[in-house]
CSV table of N, CA and C in Angstrom, one decimal:
chain,number,residue,atom,x,y,z
A,190,UNK,N,22.3,28.0,-25.2
A,190,UNK,CA,21.1,28.7,-25.1
A,190,UNK,C,21.4,30.2,-24.7
A,191,UNK,N,20.7,31.1,-25.4
A,191,UNK,CA,20.9,32.5,-25.2
A,191,UNK,C,20.3,32.8,-23.8
A,192,UNK,N,21.0,33.6,-23.0
A,192,UNK,CA,20.5,34.1,-21.8
A,192,UNK,C,20.3,35.6,-21.9
A,193,UNK,N,19.3,36.2,-21.2
A,193,UNK,CA,19.0,37.6,-21.2
A,193,UNK,C,19.3,38.2,-19.9
A,194,UNK,N,20.0,39.4,-19.9
A,194,UNK,CA,20.4,40.1,-18.7
A,194,UNK,C,19.9,41.5,-18.8
A,195,UNK,N,19.8,42.2,-17.6
A,195,UNK,CA,19.3,43.5,-17.5
A,195,UNK,C,20.3,44.5,-18.0
A,196,UNK,N,19.8,45.6,-18.6
A,196,UNK,CA,20.6,46.7,-19.0
A,196,UNK,C,21.1,47.5,-17.8
A,197,UNK,N,20.6,47.2,-16.6
A,197,UNK,CA,21.0,47.9,-15.4
A,197,UNK,C,21.9,47.1,-14.5
A,198,UNK,N,22.4,46.0,-15.0
A,198,UNK,CA,23.4,45.2,-14.4
A,198,UNK,C,23.0,44.1,-13.5
A,199,UNK,N,21.7,43.8,-13.3
A,199,UNK,CA,21.3,42.7,-12.5
A,199,UNK,C,22.0,41.4,-13.0
A,200,UNK,N,22.4,40.6,-12.1
A,200,UNK,CA,23.1,39.3,-12.5
A,200,UNK,C,22.2,38.1,-12.6
A,201,UNK,N,20.9,38.4,-12.5
A,201,UNK,CA,19.8,37.3,-12.6
A,201,UNK,C,19.5,37.1,-14.1
A,202,UNK,N,20.3,36.3,-14.8
A,202,UNK,CA,20.0,36.1,-16.2
A,202,UNK,C,18.8,35.2,-16.4
A,203,UNK,N,18.1,35.4,-17.5
A,203,UNK,CA,16.8,34.7,-17.7
A,203,UNK,C,16.9,34.0,-19.1
A,204,UNK,N,16.1,33.0,-19.3
A,204,UNK,CA,15.9,32.4,-20.6
A,204,UNK,C,15.0,33.4,-21.4
A,205,UNK,N,14.9,33.2,-22.7
A,205,UNK,CA,14.0,34.1,-23.5
A,205,UNK,C,12.6,34.0,-23.0
A,206,UNK,N,12.1,32.8,-22.7
A,206,UNK,CA,10.7,32.7,-22.2
A,206,UNK,C,10.5,33.5,-20.9
A,207,UNK,N,11.5,33.3,-20.0
A,207,UNK,CA,11.4,34.1,-18.7
A,207,UNK,C,11.4,35.6,-18.9
A,208,UNK,N,12.3,36.0,-19.8
A,208,UNK,CA,12.4,37.5,-20.1
A,208,UNK,C,11.1,38.0,-20.7
A,209,UNK,N,10.5,37.2,-21.6
A,209,UNK,CA,9.3,37.7,-22.3
A,209,UNK,C,8.2,37.8,-21.3
A,210,UNK,N,8.0,36.8,-20.5
A,210,UNK,CA,6.9,36.8,-19.5
A,210,UNK,C,7.1,37.9,-18.5
A,211,UNK,N,8.3,38.0,-18.0
A,211,UNK,CA,8.6,39.0,-17.0
A,211,UNK,C,8.5,40.5,-17.5
A,212,UNK,N,9.0,40.7,-18.7
A,212,UNK,CA,8.9,42.0,-19.4
A,212,UNK,C,10.0,42.9,-19.0
A,213,UNK,N,10.0,43.4,-17.7
A,213,UNK,CA,11.0,44.3,-17.2
A,213,UNK,C,11.8,43.5,-16.1
A,214,UNK,N,13.1,43.7,-16.1
A,214,UNK,CA,14.0,43.1,-15.2
A,214,UNK,C,13.7,43.5,-13.7
A,215,UNK,N,14.2,42.8,-12.8
A,215,UNK,CA,13.9,43.1,-11.3
A,215,UNK,C,14.4,44.5,-11.0
A,216,UNK,N,15.5,44.9,-11.6
A,216,UNK,CA,16.1,46.2,-11.4
A,216,UNK,C,15.5,47.3,-12.3
A,217,UNK,N,14.4,47.0,-13.0
A,217,UNK,CA,13.7,47.9,-13.9
A,217,UNK,C,14.4,48.2,-15.2
A,218,UNK,N,15.5,47.4,-15.5
A,218,UNK,CA,16.1,47.5,-16.7
A,218,UNK,C,15.4,46.6,-17.8
A,219,UNK,N,15.9,46.8,-19.0
A,219,UNK,CA,15.4,46.0,-20.1
A,219,UNK,C,16.3,44.8,-20.3
A,220,UNK,N,15.6,43.7,-20.8
A,220,UNK,CA,16.4,42.5,-21.0
A,220,UNK,C,17.1,42.5,-22.4
A,221,UNK,N,18.3,42.2,-22.5
A,221,UNK,CA,19.1,42.1,-23.7
A,221,UNK,C,19.9,40.8,-23.7
A,222,UNK,N,20.1,40.2,-24.9
A,222,UNK,CA,20.9,39.0,-24.9
A,222,UNK,C,22.3,39.2,-24.4
A,223,UNK,N,22.8,38.1,-23.8
A,223,UNK,CA,24.2,38.2,-23.2
A,223,UNK,C,25.2,38.1,-24.3
A,224,UNK,N,24.8,37.6,-25.5
A,224,UNK,CA,25.7,37.6,-26.7
A,224,UNK,C,24.8,37.7,-27.9
A,225,UNK,N,25.4,38.2,-29.0
A,225,UNK,CA,24.6,38.3,-30.2
A,225,UNK,C,24.8,37.0,-31.0
A,226,UNK,N,23.7,36.2,-31.2
A,226,UNK,CA,23.8,34.9,-31.8
A,226,UNK,C,24.1,35.0,-33.3
A,227,UNK,N,24.6,33.9,-33.9
A,227,UNK,CA,24.8,33.8,-35.3
A,227,UNK,C,23.4,33.6,-35.9
A,228,UNK,N,23.1,34.3,-37.0
A,228,UNK,CA,21.9,34.2,-37.7
A,228,UNK,C,22.0,33.2,-38.9
A,229,UNK,N,20.8,32.6,-39.2
A,229,UNK,CA,20.9,31.6,-40.3
A,229,UNK,C,21.1,32.2,-41.7
A,230,UNK,N,20.9,33.5,-41.8
A,230,UNK,CA,21.1,34.3,-43.0
A,230,UNK,C,21.8,35.6,-42.7
A,231,UNK,N,22.7,36.1,-43.5
A,231,UNK,CA,23.3,37.4,-43.3
A,231,UNK,C,22.2,38.5,-43.5
A,232,UNK,N,22.3,39.6,-42.8
A,232,UNK,CA,21.3,40.6,-42.9
A,232,UNK,C,21.2,41.1,-44.4
A,233,UNK,N,22.3,41.2,-45.1
A,233,UNK,CA,22.2,41.7,-46.4
A,233,UNK,C,21.5,40.7,-47.4
A,234,UNK,N,21.4,39.5,-47.0
A,234,UNK,CA,20.7,38.5,-47.7
A,234,UNK,C,19.2,38.5,-47.5
A,235,UNK,N,18.8,39.3,-46.5
A,235,UNK,CA,17.3,39.4,-46.2
A,235,UNK,C,16.7,40.7,-46.7
A,236,UNK,N,17.4,41.5,-47.4
A,236,UNK,CA,16.9,42.8,-47.8
A,236,UNK,C,15.6,42.7,-48.6
A,237,UNK,N,15.4,41.7,-49.4
A,237,UNK,CA,14.2,41.5,-50.2
A,237,UNK,C,13.2,40.6,-49.6
A,238,UNK,N,13.5,40.2,-48.4
A,238,UNK,CA,12.5,39.2,-47.7
A,238,UNK,C,11.4,40.0,-47.1
A,239,UNK,N,10.2,39.3,-47.0
A,239,UNK,CA,9.1,40.0,-46.3
A,239,UNK,C,9.3,39.8,-44.8
A,240,UNK,N,8.4,40.3,-44.1
A,240,UNK,CA,8.4,40.3,-42.6
A,240,UNK,C,8.5,38.9,-42.0
A,241,UNK,N,7.7,38.0,-42.5
A,241,UNK,CA,7.7,36.6,-42.0
A,241,UNK,C,9.0,35.9,-42.3
A,242,UNK,N,9.5,36.1,-43.5
A,242,UNK,CA,10.8,35.5,-43.8
A,242,UNK,C,11.9,36.0,-42.9
A,243,UNK,N,12.0,37.3,-42.7
A,243,UNK,CA,13.0,37.8,-41.8
A,243,UNK,C,12.8,37.2,-40.4
A,244,UNK,N,11.5,37.2,-39.9
A,244,UNK,CA,11.3,36.7,-38.6
A,244,UNK,C,11.7,35.2,-38.5
A,245,UNK,N,11.4,34.4,-39.5
A,245,UNK,CA,11.8,33.0,-39.5
A,245,UNK,C,13.3,32.8,-39.5
A,246,UNK,N,14.0,33.8,-40.0
A,246,UNK,CA,15.5,33.7,-40.1
A,246,UNK,C,16.1,34.2,-38.8
A,247,UNK,N,15.5,35.2,-38.1
A,247,UNK,CA,16.1,35.8,-37.0
A,247,UNK,C,15.7,35.3,-35.6
A,248,UNK,N,14.4,35.1,-35.4
A,248,UNK,CA,13.9,34.7,-34.1
A,248,UNK,C,14.4,33.4,-33.5
A,249,UNK,N,14.6,32.3,-34.3
A,249,UNK,CA,15.1,31.1,-33.7
A,249,UNK,C,16.5,31.3,-33.0
A,250,UNK,N,17.3,32.2,-33.5
A,250,UNK,CA,18.6,32.5,-32.9
A,250,UNK,C,18.5,33.2,-31.5
A,251,UNK,N,17.4,34.0,-31.3
A,251,UNK,CA,17.2,34.7,-30.1
A,251,UNK,C,16.3,34.0,-29.1
A,252,UNK,N,15.4,33.1,-29.6
A,252,UNK,CA,14.4,32.5,-28.8
A,252,UNK,C,14.7,31.0,-28.8
A,253,UNK,N,15.8,30.6,-28.3
A,253,UNK,CA,16.3,29.2,-28.4
A,253,UNK,C,15.5,28.2,-27.5
A,254,UNK,N,14.7,28.7,-26.6
A,254,UNK,CA,13.9,27.7,-25.8
A,254,UNK,C,12.5,27.5,-26.4
A,255,UNK,N,12.3,27.9,-27.6
A,255,UNK,CA,11.1,27.6,-28.3
A,255,UNK,C,11.4,26.7,-29.5
A,256,UNK,N,10.5,25.8,-29.8
A,256,UNK,CA,10.7,24.9,-31.0
A,256,UNK,C,10.4,25.7,-32.3
A,257,UNK,N,10.9,25.1,-33.4
A,257,UNK,CA,10.7,25.7,-34.7
A,257,UNK,C,9.2,25.7,-35.0
A,258,UNK,N,8.4,24.7,-34.5
A,258,UNK,CA,7.0,24.7,-34.8
A,258,UNK,C,6.3,25.8,-34.0
A,259,UNK,N,6.7,26.0,-32.8
A,259,UNK,CA,6.1,27.1,-32.0
A,259,UNK,C,6.4,28.5,-32.6
A,260,UNK,N,7.6,28.7,-33.0
A,260,UNK,CA,8.0,29.9,-33.7
A,260,UNK,C,7.2,30.1,-35.0
A,261,UNK,N,7.1,29.0,-35.8
A,261,UNK,CA,6.5,29.1,-37.1
A,261,UNK,C,5.0,29.4,-36.9
A,262,UNK,N,4.3,28.9,-35.9
A,262,UNK,CA,2.9,29.2,-35.6
A,262,UNK,C,2.7,30.6,-35.3
A,263,UNK,N,3.6,31.2,-34.5
A,263,UNK,CA,3.5,32.6,-34.1
A,263,UNK,C,3.8,33.5,-35.3
A,264,UNK,N,4.8,33.2,-36.1
A,264,UNK,CA,5.1,34.0,-37.3
A,264,UNK,C,4.0,33.9,-38.3
A,265,UNK,N,3.4,32.8,-38.5
A,265,UNK,CA,2.3,32.6,-39.5
A,265,UNK,C,1.0,33.3,-39.0
A,266,UNK,N,0.9,33.5,-37.7
A,266,UNK,CA,-0.4,34.1,-37.2
A,266,UNK,C,-0.2,35.6,-37.0
A,267,UNK,N,1.0,36.1,-37.3
A,267,UNK,CA,1.2,37.6,-37.2
A,267,UNK,C,0.2,38.3,-38.1
A,268,UNK,N,-0.2,39.5,-37.6
A,268,UNK,CA,-1.2,40.2,-38.4
A,268,UNK,C,-0.7,40.8,-39.7
A,269,UNK,N,-1.6,41.4,-40.5
A,269,UNK,CA,-1.2,42.1,-41.7
A,269,UNK,C,-1.3,41.2,-42.9
A,270,UNK,N,-1.0,41.8,-44.0
A,270,UNK,CA,-1.2,41.0,-45.3
A,270,UNK,C,-0.1,40.0,-45.4
A,271,UNK,N,-0.5,38.9,-46.0
A,271,UNK,CA,0.5,37.8,-46.2
A,271,UNK,C,1.5,38.3,-47.1
A,272,UNK,N,2.8,38.1,-46.7
A,272,UNK,CA,3.9,38.5,-47.6
A,272,UNK,C,4.2,40.0,-47.6
A,273,UNK,N,3.4,40.8,-46.8
A,273,UNK,CA,3.7,42.2,-46.7
A,273,UNK,C,5.0,42.5,-46.0
A,274,UNK,N,5.5,43.7,-46.2
A,274,UNK,CA,6.7,44.2,-45.5
A,274,UNK,C,6.4,45.2,-44.4
A,275,UNK,N,5.1,45.2,-44.0
A,275,UNK,CA,4.7,46.2,-43.0
A,275,UNK,C,5.2,45.9,-41.6
A,276,UNK,N,4.7,46.7,-40.7
A,276,UNK,CA,5.2,46.7,-39.3
A,276,UNK,C,4.4,45.8,-38.4
A,277,UNK,N,4.1,44.6,-38.8
A,277,UNK,CA,3.3,43.7,-38.0
A,277,UNK,C,4.2,43.3,-36.7
A,278,UNK,N,3.5,42.9,-35.7
A,278,UNK,CA,4.2,42.5,-34.5
A,278,UNK,C,3.9,41.1,-34.2
A,279,UNK,N,4.8,40.4,-33.6
A,279,UNK,CA,4.7,39.0,-33.1
A,279,UNK,C,4.5,39.1,-31.6
A,280,UNK,N,3.6,38.3,-31.0
A,280,UNK,CA,3.5,38.3,-29.6
A,280,UNK,C,3.8,36.9,-29.0
A,281,UNK,N,4.8,36.8,-28.2
A,281,UNK,CA,5.3,35.5,-27.7
A,281,UNK,C,4.9,35.4,-26.2
A,282,UNK,N,4.4,36.4,-25.6
A,282,UNK,CA,4.1,36.3,-24.1
A,282,UNK,C,3.2,35.2,-23.7
A,283,UNK,N,2.3,34.8,-24.6
A,283,UNK,CA,1.3,33.8,-24.2
A,283,UNK,C,1.8,32.4,-24.7
A,284,UNK,N,2.9,32.3,-25.3
A,284,UNK,CA,3.4,31.1,-25.9
A,284,UNK,C,4.1,30.3,-24.9
A,285,UNK,N,3.6,29.1,-24.5
A,285,UNK,CA,4.3,28.2,-23.6
A,285,UNK,C,5.6,27.7,-24.2
A,286,UNK,N,6.6,27.4,-23.3
A,286,UNK,CA,7.8,26.9,-23.8
A,286,UNK,C,7.6,25.4,-24.1
A,287,UNK,N,8.5,24.8,-25.0
A,287,UNK,CA,8.3,23.5,-25.4
A,287,UNK,C,8.2,22.4,-24.3
A,288,UNK,N,8.8,22.7,-23.2
A,288,UNK,CA,8.7,21.8,-22.1
A,288,UNK,C,7.6,22.1,-21.1
A,289,UNK,N,6.8,23.1,-21.5
A,289,UNK,CA,5.6,23.5,-20.6
A,289,UNK,C,6.0,24.4,-19.5
A,290,UNK,N,7.2,24.8,-19.3
A,290,UNK,CA,7.6,25.7,-18.3
A,290,UNK,C,7.7,27.1,-18.7
A,291,UNK,N,8.2,27.9,-17.8
A,291,UNK,CA,8.4,29.3,-18.1
A,291,UNK,C,9.9,29.6,-18.3
């Protein structure tokens, strides 16, 4: 499972759900993954993908405490035209973790 740590050095690592809900680390730093996960597709293989296809390939690697179904629901509900390559945003803050916790 990917853990998230503060850019300011706090040793209180968080899960992705905890980092999303908290927003800013205790020491006012930003949360970053403790390691860069392997992606299901190479970045160069996603050049012609739309926003949702890229999100489906990238987000599971970084948000390991969410199920595929939870991620798929968020990706599919992202705003904008279906299949567009625009700058839509995904919001995970209100998404409960698969075990109901934070």
